[in-house]
Amino acid sequence: MLDTLLRALSLVAIIGIGQLAKRAGWVSTSDFSKFSKIVLGVTLPCALFTSFNTFHVEFALLGLAVFGLLVNVALQVIGYLQTRRRSRQDQAFAVFNSGSYNIGAFSTPYLSGLVGPHAMVFSSLFDIGTAVASAGIAYGWGMSLVHPSGRLRLSALLRKVGTNPVFVTYVTLLVMQLLNLRLPDQLIVFTSTVGAANPFLAMLMIGIGLDLRLSRAKYLDAARLLARRYVFGLVVGVASWYLLPLPTDARVVVVMLLFAPIAAMMPAFCAEAELDVELASFANSVSVLVAIVAMPTLYLLLS
């Protein structure tokens, strides 16, 4: 228990370093996107290749990708239904921010530092479904709600998913697993060295991006959005723990992931759709703080 708490506090301390660096003027919130490109395009793929290289994915575990997709879409539908009598902009905002999880840039490195490298495999499989649901379904659905014609081209959706470096990495790793291919040891030396920096850079990035400022009039909207996510996470988490036909360590990770933060891409989607970016950024930041506490707590309770 003490070891888990120390690892969690170490990761939180790195987030604190990111906040302090921003307050000292070394970096700014605008630098978040630069760190994000390094983490999602370099260090995370290297860490994933290293972890998958020594792990054999059982066929049953592939169901985690489908489960991740269903969980995200279910939350998107709930968000849409709860705002169906409001404006199309409110509906789009609910679709974007209800059903998405920050797995690659937060949960995977956080779980890696907290639980161990094997947790990366489970979270990565879950994130395959999340990537399709967030970068594909949520983007297409949300944009169609605010688009004048009510439609969005399929090519735009495929481009969003197909150019996501983490999703491309996942697909490559799955194909390698199915073909029983492994990277040579010489290359793993490189990926393990670069991948070792992933937890630090990812947590530092989160600290730089945290923004807890919000107009007082919008706190109720933020509370509704976050309550929707966590009530859903609690209900599905209990059902997953007792009903999913997976190993115990995989079920522990799944329950923890249900309390992961809102995907980091959602404020950008809201900006593109000319929605409330301030509210999206605030909800995103609060969800990070909740995840910092909830995920290690769940790990201690369930493991």
PDB file of C-alpha atoms in Angstrom:
ATOM      1  CA  MET A   1       0.000   0.000   0.000  1.00  0.00           C
ATOM      2  CA  LEU A   2       2.775   2.427   0.943  1.00  0.00           C
ATOM      3  CA  ASP A   3       4.631   1.655  -2.291  1.00  0.00           C
ATOM      4  CA  THR A   4       1.485   2.398  -4.342  1.00  0.00           C
ATOM      5  CA  LEU A   5       0.923   5.686  -2.534  1.00  0.00           C
ATOM      6  CA  LEU A   6       4.530   6.722  -3.066  1.00  0.00           C
ATOM      7  CA  ARG A   7       4.326   5.965  -6.792  1.00  0.00           C
ATOM      8  CA  ALA A   8       1.059   7.901  -7.077  1.00  0.00           C
ATOM      9  CA  LEU A   9       2.513  10.857  -5.176  1.00  0.00           C
ATOM     10  CA  SER A  10       5.592  10.800  -7.407  1.00  0.00           C
ATOM     11  CA  LEU A  11       3.419  11.130 -10.493  1.00  0.00           C
ATOM     12  CA  VAL A  12       1.387  13.901  -8.854  1.00  0.00           C
ATOM     13  CA  ALA A  13       4.644  15.681  -7.984  1.00  0.00           C
ATOM     14  CA  ILE A  14       5.629  15.669 -11.674  1.00  0.00           C
ATOM     15  CA  ILE A  15       2.271  17.280 -12.513  1.00  0.00           C
ATOM     16  CA  GLY A  16       3.097  19.851  -9.848  1.00  0.00           C
ATOM     17  CA  ILE A  17       6.442  20.517 -11.536  1.00  0.00           C
ATOM     18  CA  GLY A  18       4.556  21.247 -14.759  1.00  0.00           C
ATOM     19  CA  GLN A  19       2.328  23.756 -12.937  1.00  0.00           C
ATOM     20  CA  LEU A  20       5.331  25.409 -11.273  1.00  0.00           C
ATOM     21  CA  ALA A  21       7.193  25.605 -14.588  1.00  0.00           C
ATOM     22  CA  LYS A  22       4.183  27.360 -16.117  1.00  0.00           C
ATOM     23  CA  ARG A  23       3.883  29.803 -13.208  1.00  0.00           C
ATOM     24  CA  ALA A  24       7.633  30.531 -13.392  1.00  0.00           C
ATOM     25  CA  GLY A  25       7.264  31.433 -17.062  1.00  0.00           C
ATOM     26  CA  TRP A  26       9.456  28.599 -18.352  1.00  0.00           C
ATOM     27  CA  VAL A  27       6.529  27.258 -20.380  1.00  0.00           C
ATOM     28  CA  SER A  28       2.991  28.388 -21.185  1.00  0.00           C
ATOM     29  CA  THR A  29      -0.337  26.692 -21.731  1.00  0.00           C
ATOM     30  CA  SER A  30       0.226  27.042 -25.474  1.00  0.00           C
ATOM     31  CA  ASP A  31       3.213  24.689 -25.128  1.00  0.00           C
ATOM     32  CA  PHE A  32       0.837  21.861 -24.182  1.00  0.00           C
ATOM     33  CA  SER A  33       0.319  20.966 -27.846  1.00  0.00           C
ATOM     34  CA  LYS A  34       4.088  20.704 -28.397  1.00  0.00           C
ATOM     35  CA  PHE A  35       4.530  18.321 -25.467  1.00  0.00           C
ATOM     36  CA  SER A  36       1.464  16.406 -26.632  1.00  0.00           C
ATOM     37  CA  LYS A  37       3.017  15.797 -30.052  1.00  0.00           C
ATOM     38  CA  ILE A  38       6.217  14.464 -28.445  1.00  0.00           C
ATOM     39  CA  VAL A  39       4.342  12.214 -26.005  1.00  0.00           C
ATOM     40  CA  LEU A  40       1.753  10.853 -28.442  1.00  0.00           C
ATOM     41  CA  GLY A  41       4.067  10.697 -31.449  1.00  0.00           C
ATOM     42  CA  VAL A  42       7.356   9.512 -29.894  1.00  0.00           C
ATOM     43  CA  THR A  43       7.599   8.426 -26.248  1.00  0.00           C
ATOM     44  CA  LEU A  44       4.232   6.659 -25.922  1.00  0.00           C
ATOM     45  CA  PRO A  45       4.607   4.572 -29.127  1.00  0.00           C
ATOM     46  CA  CYS A  46       8.105   3.557 -27.977  1.00  0.00           C
ATOM     47  CA  ALA A  47       6.785   2.564 -24.553  1.00  0.00           C
ATOM     48  CA  LEU A  48       3.975   0.571 -26.163  1.00  0.00           C
ATOM     49  CA  PHE A  49       6.298  -1.285 -28.537  1.00  0.00           C
ATOM     50  CA  THR A  50       8.519  -2.179 -25.582  1.00  0.00           C
ATOM     51  CA  SER A  51       5.607  -3.472 -23.469  1.00  0.00           C
ATOM     52  CA  PHE A  52       3.890  -5.407 -26.256  1.00  0.00           C
ATOM     53  CA  ASN A  53       7.131  -7.018 -27.362  1.00  0.00           C
ATOM     54  CA  THR A  54       7.217  -9.299 -24.300  1.00  0.00           C
ATOM     55  CA  PHE A  55       3.447  -9.752 -23.896  1.00  0.00           C
ATOM     56  CA  HIS A  56       1.185 -12.208 -25.693  1.00  0.00           C
ATOM     57  CA  VAL A  57      -2.333 -10.845 -26.177  1.00  0.00           C
ATOM     58  CA  GLU A  58      -4.929 -13.523 -25.543  1.00  0.00           C
ATOM     59  CA  PHE A  59      -7.891 -13.538 -27.914  1.00  0.00           C
ATOM     60  CA  ALA A  60     -10.310 -12.774 -25.064  1.00  0.00           C
ATOM     61  CA  LEU A  61      -8.406  -9.576 -24.266  1.00  0.00           C
ATOM     62  CA  LEU A  62      -9.179  -8.210 -27.725  1.00  0.00           C
ATOM     63  CA  GLY A  63     -12.711  -7.750 -26.402  1.00  0.00           C
ATOM     64  CA  LEU A  64     -11.347  -4.817 -24.398  1.00  0.00           C
ATOM     65  CA  ALA A  65     -11.237  -2.805 -27.632  1.00  0.00           C
ATOM     66  CA  VAL A  66     -14.924  -3.508 -28.281  1.00  0.00           C
ATOM     67  CA  PHE A  67     -15.745  -2.747 -24.648  1.00  0.00           C
ATOM     68  CA  GLY A  68     -13.897   0.566 -24.875  1.00  0.00           C
ATOM     69  CA  LEU A  69     -15.863   1.489 -27.986  1.00  0.00           C
ATOM     70  CA  LEU A  70     -19.211   0.602 -26.384  1.00  0.00           C
ATOM     71  CA  VAL A  71     -18.471   2.503 -23.164  1.00  0.00           C
ATOM     72  CA  ASN A  72     -17.543   5.673 -25.043  1.00  0.00           C
ATOM     73  CA  VAL A  73     -20.513   5.537 -27.410  1.00  0.00           C
ATOM     74  CA  ALA A  74     -22.924   4.804 -24.536  1.00  0.00           C
ATOM     75  CA  LEU A  75     -21.756   7.937 -22.720  1.00  0.00           C
ATOM     76  CA  GLN A  76     -22.065   9.979 -25.906  1.00  0.00           C
ATOM     77  CA  VAL A  77     -25.658   8.800 -26.339  1.00  0.00           C
ATOM     78  CA  ILE A  78     -26.478   9.600 -22.708  1.00  0.00           C
ATOM     79  CA  GLY A  79     -24.994  13.081 -23.079  1.00  0.00           C
ATOM     80  CA  TYR A  80     -26.979  13.678 -26.257  1.00  0.00           C
ATOM     81  CA  LEU A  81     -30.253  12.449 -24.728  1.00  0.00           C
ATOM     82  CA  GLN A  82     -29.840  14.611 -21.636  1.00  0.00           C
ATOM     83  CA  THR A  83     -29.418  17.710 -23.817  1.00  0.00           C
ATOM     84  CA  ARG A  84     -31.922  16.803 -26.558  1.00  0.00           C
ATOM     85  CA  ARG A  85     -34.233  19.695 -25.599  1.00  0.00           C
ATOM     86  CA  ARG A  86     -31.413  22.233 -25.654  1.00  0.00           C
ATOM     87  CA  SER A  87     -29.607  23.816 -28.616  1.00  0.00           C
ATOM     88  CA  ARG A  88     -27.641  21.774 -31.149  1.00  0.00           C
ATOM     89  CA  GLN A  89     -24.493  23.457 -29.825  1.00  0.00           C
ATOM     90  CA  ASP A  90     -25.238  22.111 -26.330  1.00  0.00           C
ATOM     91  CA  GLN A  91     -25.883  18.684 -27.800  1.00  0.00           C
ATOM     92  CA  ALA A  92     -22.575  18.744 -29.676  1.00  0.00           C
ATOM     93  CA  PHE A  93     -20.742  19.858 -26.525  1.00  0.00           C
ATOM     94  CA  ALA A  94     -22.280  16.961 -24.578  1.00  0.00           C
ATOM     95  CA  VAL A  95     -21.329  14.437 -27.257  1.00  0.00           C
ATOM     96  CA  PHE A  96     -17.716  15.669 -27.319  1.00  0.00           C
ATOM     97  CA  ASN A  97     -17.135  15.824 -23.581  1.00  0.00           C
ATOM     98  CA  SER A  98     -19.312  13.022 -22.220  1.00  0.00           C
ATOM     99  CA  GLY A  99     -18.017   9.977 -24.070  1.00  0.00           C
ATOM    100  CA  SER A 100     -14.243  10.213 -24.283  1.00  0.00           C
ATOM    101  CA  TYR A 101     -11.293   9.134 -22.145  1.00  0.00           C
ATOM    102  CA  ASN A 102      -7.702  10.342 -22.060  1.00  0.00           C
ATOM    103  CA  ILE A 103      -5.949   6.986 -22.194  1.00  0.00           C
ATOM    104  CA  GLY A 104      -2.785   7.529 -24.229  1.00  0.00           C
ATOM    105  CA  ALA A 105      -1.582  10.847 -22.814  1.00  0.00           C
ATOM    106  CA  PHE A 106      -2.665  10.277 -19.190  1.00  0.00           C
ATOM    107  CA  SER A 107      -4.002   6.868 -18.172  1.00  0.00           C
ATOM    108  CA  THR A 108      -1.431   4.624 -19.874  1.00  0.00           C
ATOM    109  CA  PRO A 109       1.649   6.415 -18.461  1.00  0.00           C
ATOM    110  CA  TYR A 110      -0.118   6.920 -15.108  1.00  0.00           C
ATOM    111  CA  LEU A 111      -1.003   3.223 -14.876  1.00  0.00           C
ATOM    112  CA  SER A 112       2.480   2.265 -16.011  1.00  0.00           C
ATOM    113  CA  GLY A 113       4.017   4.222 -13.156  1.00  0.00           C
ATOM    114  CA  LEU A 114       1.358   3.118 -10.673  1.00  0.00           C
ATOM    115  CA  VAL A 115       0.626  -0.524 -11.530  1.00  0.00           C
ATOM    116  CA  GLY A 116       3.465  -1.609 -13.806  1.00  0.00           C
ATOM    117  CA  PRO A 117       4.263  -2.096 -17.521  1.00  0.00           C
ATOM    118  CA  HIS A 118       1.703  -4.908 -17.973  1.00  0.00           C
ATOM    119  CA  ALA A 119      -1.107  -2.432 -17.306  1.00  0.00           C
ATOM    120  CA  MET A 120      -0.142  -0.619 -20.522  1.00  0.00           C
ATOM    121  CA  VAL A 121      -1.306  -3.582 -22.594  1.00  0.00           C
ATOM    122  CA  PHE A 122      -4.800  -3.614 -21.067  1.00  0.00           C
ATOM    123  CA  SER A 123      -5.210   0.163 -21.268  1.00  0.00           C
ATOM    124  CA  SER A 124      -3.925   0.202 -24.847  1.00  0.00           C
ATOM    125  CA  LEU A 125      -6.474  -2.378 -25.979  1.00  0.00           C
ATOM    126  CA  PHE A 126      -9.236  -0.356 -24.306  1.00  0.00           C
ATOM    127  CA  ASP A 127      -7.890   2.756 -26.024  1.00  0.00           C
ATOM    128  CA  ILE A 128      -8.308   1.239 -29.488  1.00  0.00           C
ATOM    129  CA  GLY A 129     -12.069   1.415 -29.016  1.00  0.00           C
ATOM    130  CA  THR A 130     -11.736   4.804 -27.335  1.00  0.00           C
ATOM    131  CA  ALA A 131      -9.769   6.233 -30.262  1.00  0.00           C
ATOM    132  CA  VAL A 132     -12.415   5.144 -32.775  1.00  0.00           C
ATOM    133  CA  ALA A 133     -15.232   6.466 -30.579  1.00  0.00           C
ATOM    134  CA  SER A 134     -13.565   9.791 -29.704  1.00  0.00           C
ATOM    135  CA  ALA A 135     -11.632  10.750 -32.828  1.00  0.00           C
ATOM    136  CA  GLY A 136     -14.177   9.143 -35.141  1.00  0.00           C
ATOM    137  CA  ILE A 137     -17.754   8.814 -33.864  1.00  0.00           C
ATOM    138  CA  ALA A 138     -17.771  11.739 -31.402  1.00  0.00           C
ATOM    139  CA  TYR A 139     -16.032  14.031 -33.870  1.00  0.00           C
ATOM    140  CA  GLY A 140     -18.395  13.148 -36.709  1.00  0.00           C
ATOM    141  CA  TRP A 141     -21.522  13.272 -34.571  1.00  0.00           C
ATOM    142  CA  GLY A 142     -20.607  16.511 -32.812  1.00  0.00           C
ATOM    143  CA  MET A 143     -19.529  18.306 -35.983  1.00  0.00           C
ATOM    144  CA  SER A 144     -22.660  17.188 -37.820  1.00  0.00           C
ATOM    145  CA  LEU A 145     -24.773  18.794 -35.080  1.00  0.00           C
ATOM    146  CA  VAL A 146     -23.172  22.202 -35.597  1.00  0.00           C
ATOM    147  CA  HIS A 147     -22.548  21.876 -39.352  1.00  0.00           C
ATOM    148  CA  PRO A 148     -25.019  23.957 -41.405  1.00  0.00           C
ATOM    149  CA  SER A 149     -25.957  20.994 -43.592  1.00  0.00           C
ATOM    150  CA  GLY A 150     -26.103  18.577 -40.647  1.00  0.00           C
ATOM    151  CA  ARG A 151     -23.610  16.317 -42.429  1.00  0.00           C
ATOM    152  CA  LEU A 152     -19.904  15.685 -42.397  1.00  0.00           C
ATOM    153  CA  ARG A 153     -17.914  13.816 -45.013  1.00  0.00           C
ATOM    154  CA  LEU A 154     -16.773  10.299 -44.179  1.00  0.00           C
ATOM    155  CA  SER A 155     -13.302  11.143 -45.496  1.00  0.00           C
ATOM    156  CA  ALA A 156     -12.917  13.760 -42.741  1.00  0.00           C
ATOM    157  CA  LEU A 157     -13.713  11.153 -40.071  1.00  0.00           C
ATOM    158  CA  LEU A 158     -11.323   8.588 -41.524  1.00  0.00           C
ATOM    159  CA  ARG A 159      -8.608  11.219 -41.740  1.00  0.00           C
ATOM    160  CA  LYS A 160      -9.063  12.076 -38.043  1.00  0.00           C
ATOM    161  CA  VAL A 161      -8.670   8.446 -36.972  1.00  0.00           C
ATOM    162  CA  GLY A 162      -6.069   7.427 -39.561  1.00  0.00           C
ATOM    163  CA  THR A 163      -3.678  10.276 -38.722  1.00  0.00           C
ATOM    164  CA  ASN A 164      -3.794   9.634 -34.966  1.00  0.00           C
ATOM    165  CA  PRO A 165      -0.261   8.328 -34.191  1.00  0.00           C
ATOM    166  CA  VAL A 166      -1.375   6.379 -31.132  1.00  0.00           C
ATOM    167  CA  PHE A 167      -4.174   4.650 -33.050  1.00  0.00           C
ATOM    168  CA  VAL A 168      -1.780   3.766 -35.872  1.00  0.00           C
ATOM    169  CA  THR A 169       0.618   2.354 -33.272  1.00  0.00           C
ATOM    170  CA  TYR A 170      -2.150   0.231 -31.750  1.00  0.00           C
ATOM    171  CA  VAL A 171      -3.177  -1.179 -35.103  1.00  0.00           C
ATOM    172  CA  THR A 172       0.449  -1.978 -35.953  1.00  0.00           C
ATOM    173  CA  LEU A 173       0.948  -3.718 -32.612  1.00  0.00           C
ATOM    174  CA  LEU A 174      -2.239  -5.754 -33.019  1.00  0.00           C
ATOM    175  CA  VAL A 175      -1.182  -6.919 -36.479  1.00  0.00           C
ATOM    176  CA  MET A 176       2.240  -7.871 -35.099  1.00  0.00           C
ATOM    177  CA  GLN A 177       0.580  -9.785 -32.256  1.00  0.00           C
ATOM    178  CA  LEU A 178      -1.717 -11.661 -34.643  1.00  0.00           C
ATOM    179  CA  LEU A 179       1.251 -12.548 -36.881  1.00  0.00           C
ATOM    180  CA  ASN A 180       3.409 -13.359 -33.845  1.00  0.00           C
ATOM    181  CA  LEU A 181       6.026 -10.806 -34.889  1.00  0.00           C
ATOM    182  CA  ARG A 182       8.501  -9.229 -32.476  1.00  0.00           C
ATOM    183  CA  LEU A 183      10.950  -6.353 -32.760  1.00  0.00           C
ATOM    184  CA  PRO A 184      14.672  -7.269 -32.670  1.00  0.00           C
ATOM    185  CA  ASP A 185      16.438  -6.778 -29.341  1.00  0.00           C
ATOM    186  CA  GLN A 186      18.638  -4.057 -30.821  1.00  0.00           C
ATOM    187  CA  LEU A 187      15.577  -1.938 -31.603  1.00  0.00           C
ATOM    188  CA  ILE A 188      14.001  -2.639 -28.217  1.00  0.00           C
ATOM    189  CA  VAL A 189      17.077  -1.086 -26.579  1.00  0.00           C
ATOM    190  CA  PHE A 190      16.137   2.155 -28.349  1.00  0.00           C
ATOM    191  CA  THR A 191      12.358   1.958 -27.704  1.00  0.00           C
ATOM    192  CA  SER A 192      12.857   1.116 -24.021  1.00  0.00           C
ATOM    193  CA  THR A 193      15.217   4.073 -23.562  1.00  0.00           C
ATOM    194  CA  VAL A 194      12.834   6.539 -25.211  1.00  0.00           C
ATOM    195  CA  GLY A 195       9.728   4.940 -23.700  1.00  0.00           C
ATOM    196  CA  ALA A 196      11.161   5.259 -20.177  1.00  0.00           C
ATOM    197  CA  ALA A 197      10.711   9.043 -20.515  1.00  0.00           C
ATOM    198  CA  ASN A 198       6.996   8.692 -21.256  1.00  0.00           C
ATOM    199  CA  PRO A 199       5.542   8.788 -17.702  1.00  0.00           C
ATOM    200  CA  PHE A 200       7.588  11.882 -16.821  1.00  0.00           C
ATOM    201  CA  LEU A 201       6.818  13.804 -20.022  1.00  0.00           C
ATOM    202  CA  ALA A 202       3.126  12.829 -19.986  1.00  0.00           C
ATOM    203  CA  MET A 203       2.616  13.949 -16.376  1.00  0.00           C
ATOM    204  CA  LEU A 204       4.640  17.134 -16.984  1.00  0.00           C
ATOM    205  CA  MET A 205       2.414  17.854 -19.993  1.00  0.00           C
ATOM    206  CA  ILE A 206      -0.719  17.393 -17.865  1.00  0.00           C
ATOM    207  CA  GLY A 207       0.638  19.865 -15.309  1.00  0.00           C
ATOM    208  CA  ILE A 208       1.307  22.439 -18.034  1.00  0.00           C
ATOM    209  CA  GLY A 209      -2.190  22.025 -19.470  1.00  0.00           C
ATOM    210  CA  LEU A 210      -4.161  22.207 -16.196  1.00  0.00           C
ATOM    211  CA  ASP A 211      -6.489  25.206 -16.178  1.00  0.00           C
ATOM    212  CA  LEU A 212      -8.966  25.607 -13.319  1.00  0.00           C
ATOM    213  CA  ARG A 213     -10.349  29.047 -14.205  1.00  0.00           C
ATOM    214  CA  LEU A 214     -14.040  29.317 -15.071  1.00  0.00           C
ATOM    215  CA  SER A 215     -16.799  31.920 -15.050  1.00  0.00           C
ATOM    216  CA  ARG A 216     -19.039  31.412 -11.993  1.00  0.00           C
ATOM    217  CA  ALA A 217     -22.147  31.110 -14.144  1.00  0.00           C
ATOM    218  CA  LYS A 218     -20.786  27.961 -15.799  1.00  0.00           C
ATOM    219  CA  TYR A 219     -20.034  25.888 -12.694  1.00  0.00           C
ATOM    220  CA  LEU A 220     -23.444  24.200 -12.796  1.00  0.00           C
ATOM    221  CA  ASP A 221     -22.898  23.076 -16.390  1.00  0.00           C
ATOM    222  CA  ALA A 222     -19.495  21.673 -15.440  1.00  0.00           C
ATOM    223  CA  ALA A 223     -21.001  19.863 -12.439  1.00  0.00           C
ATOM    224  CA  ARG A 224     -23.695  18.259 -14.621  1.00  0.00           C
ATOM    225  CA  LEU A 225     -21.164  17.087 -17.183  1.00  0.00           C
ATOM    226  CA  LEU A 226     -18.804  15.587 -14.605  1.00  0.00           C
ATOM    227  CA  ALA A 227     -21.621  14.017 -12.564  1.00  0.00           C
ATOM    228  CA  ARG A 228     -22.842  12.279 -15.724  1.00  0.00           C
ATOM    229  CA  ARG A 229     -19.400  10.748 -16.288  1.00  0.00           C
ATOM    230  CA  TYR A 230     -18.806   9.593 -12.730  1.00  0.00           C
ATOM    231  CA  VAL A 231     -22.256   8.148 -12.079  1.00  0.00           C
ATOM    232  CA  PHE A 232     -21.866   6.218 -15.337  1.00  0.00           C
ATOM    233  CA  GLY A 233     -18.345   5.168 -14.356  1.00  0.00           C
ATOM    234  CA  LEU A 234     -19.539   3.910 -10.962  1.00  0.00           C
ATOM    235  CA  VAL A 235     -22.419   1.873 -12.404  1.00  0.00           C
ATOM    236  CA  VAL A 236     -20.423   0.385 -15.285  1.00  0.00           C
ATOM    237  CA  GLY A 237     -17.418  -0.135 -13.020  1.00  0.00           C
ATOM    238  CA  VAL A 238     -19.385  -2.315 -10.597  1.00  0.00           C
ATOM    239  CA  ALA A 239     -20.923  -4.279 -13.473  1.00  0.00           C
ATOM    240  CA  SER A 240     -17.511  -4.705 -15.133  1.00  0.00           C
ATOM    241  CA  TRP A 241     -15.891  -5.976 -11.949  1.00  0.00           C
ATOM    242  CA  TYR A 242     -18.470  -8.715 -11.477  1.00  0.00           C
ATOM    243  CA  LEU A 243     -19.439  -9.562 -15.052  1.00  0.00           C
ATOM    244  CA  LEU A 244     -16.453  -9.160 -17.402  1.00  0.00           C
ATOM    245  CA  PRO A 245     -14.871 -12.574 -18.184  1.00  0.00           C
ATOM    246  CA  LEU A 246     -11.321 -11.250 -17.825  1.00  0.00           C
ATOM    247  CA  PRO A 247      -8.375 -11.886 -15.487  1.00  0.00           C
ATOM    248  CA  THR A 248      -8.462  -9.956 -12.215  1.00  0.00           C
ATOM    249  CA  ASP A 249      -5.589  -7.638 -13.146  1.00  0.00           C
ATOM    250  CA  ALA A 250      -7.352  -6.722 -16.420  1.00  0.00           C
ATOM    251  CA  ARG A 251     -10.630  -5.984 -14.603  1.00  0.00           C
ATOM    252  CA  VAL A 252      -8.781  -3.777 -12.112  1.00  0.00           C
ATOM    253  CA  VAL A 253      -7.374  -1.711 -14.983  1.00  0.00           C
ATOM    254  CA  VAL A 254     -10.789  -1.489 -16.706  1.00  0.00           C
ATOM    255  CA  VAL A 255     -12.477  -0.148 -13.571  1.00  0.00           C
ATOM    256  CA  MET A 256      -9.682   2.396 -13.126  1.00  0.00           C
ATOM    257  CA  LEU A 257      -9.994   3.521 -16.753  1.00  0.00           C
ATOM    258  CA  LEU A 258     -13.677   4.330 -16.271  1.00  0.00           C
ATOM    259  CA  PHE A 259     -12.499   7.235 -14.089  1.00  0.00           C
ATOM    260  CA  ALA A 260      -9.878   8.448 -16.554  1.00  0.00           C
ATOM    261  CA  PRO A 261      -9.956  12.131 -17.587  1.00  0.00           C
ATOM    262  CA  ILE A 262     -11.816  13.553 -20.563  1.00  0.00           C
ATOM    263  CA  ALA A 263      -9.763  13.191 -23.756  1.00  0.00           C
ATOM    264  CA  ALA A 264      -7.283  16.035 -24.249  1.00  0.00           C
ATOM    265  CA  MET A 265      -8.461  16.518 -27.847  1.00  0.00           C
ATOM    266  CA  MET A 266     -11.979  17.585 -26.820  1.00  0.00           C
ATOM    267  CA  PRO A 267     -11.246  21.269 -26.075  1.00  0.00           C
ATOM    268  CA  ALA A 268      -9.640  21.414 -29.539  1.00  0.00           C
ATOM    269  CA  PHE A 269     -12.758  19.851 -31.087  1.00  0.00           C
ATOM    270  CA  CYS A 270     -14.900  22.397 -29.223  1.00  0.00           C
ATOM    271  CA  ALA A 271     -12.745  25.218 -30.571  1.00  0.00           C
ATOM    272  CA  GLU A 272     -13.099  23.868 -34.101  1.00  0.00           C
ATOM    273  CA  ALA A 273     -16.886  23.685 -33.672  1.00  0.00           C
ATOM    274  CA  GLU A 274     -16.981  27.178 -32.055  1.00  0.00           C
ATOM    275  CA  LEU A 275     -18.343  25.816 -28.773  1.00  0.00           C
ATOM    276  CA  ASP A 276     -17.508  26.748 -25.168  1.00  0.00           C
ATOM    277  CA  VAL A 277     -13.745  26.110 -24.976  1.00  0.00           C
ATOM    278  CA  GLU A 278     -13.468  27.635 -21.487  1.00  0.00           C
ATOM    279  CA  LEU A 279     -15.973  25.142 -20.064  1.00  0.00           C
ATOM    280  CA  ALA A 280     -14.379  22.242 -21.947  1.00  0.00           C
ATOM    281  CA  SER A 281     -10.897  23.110 -20.640  1.00  0.00           C
ATOM    282  CA  PHE A 282     -12.148  23.472 -17.066  1.00  0.00           C
ATOM    283  CA  ALA A 283     -14.033  20.161 -17.133  1.00  0.00           C
ATOM    284  CA  ASN A 284     -10.985  18.496 -18.651  1.00  0.00           C
ATOM    285  CA  SER A 285      -8.710  19.828 -15.904  1.00  0.00           C
ATOM    286  CA  VAL A 286     -11.074  18.831 -13.086  1.00  0.00           C
ATOM    287  CA  SER A 287     -11.385  15.347 -14.550  1.00  0.00           C
ATOM    288  CA  VAL A 288      -7.578  15.069 -14.417  1.00  0.00           C
ATOM    289  CA  LEU A 289      -7.564  15.960 -10.704  1.00  0.00           C
ATOM    290  CA  VAL A 290     -10.338  13.434 -10.015  1.00  0.00           C
ATOM    291  CA  ALA A 291      -8.427  10.730 -11.900  1.00  0.00           C
ATOM    292  CA  ILE A 292      -5.247  11.452  -9.948  1.00  0.00           C
ATOM    293  CA  VAL A 293      -7.088  10.541  -6.729  1.00  0.00           C
ATOM    294  CA  ALA A 294      -9.663   8.006  -7.964  1.00  0.00           C
ATOM    295  CA  MET A 295      -7.394   5.692  -9.956  1.00  0.00           C
ATOM    296  CA  PRO A 296      -4.861   4.841  -7.209  1.00  0.00           C
ATOM    297  CA  THR A 297      -7.724   4.608  -4.689  1.00  0.00           C
ATOM    298  CA  LEU A 298      -9.492   2.047  -6.867  1.00  0.00           C
ATOM    299  CA  TYR A 299      -6.230   0.172  -7.337  1.00  0.00           C
ATOM    300  CA  LEU A 300      -5.737  -0.091  -3.573  1.00  0.00           C
ATOM    301  CA  LEU A 301      -9.347  -1.231  -3.055  1.00  0.00           C
ATOM    302  CA  LEU A 302      -9.418  -3.829  -5.826  1.00  0.00           C
ATOM    303  CA  SER A 303      -5.909  -5.298  -5.999  1.00  0.00           C
TER     304      SER A 303
END
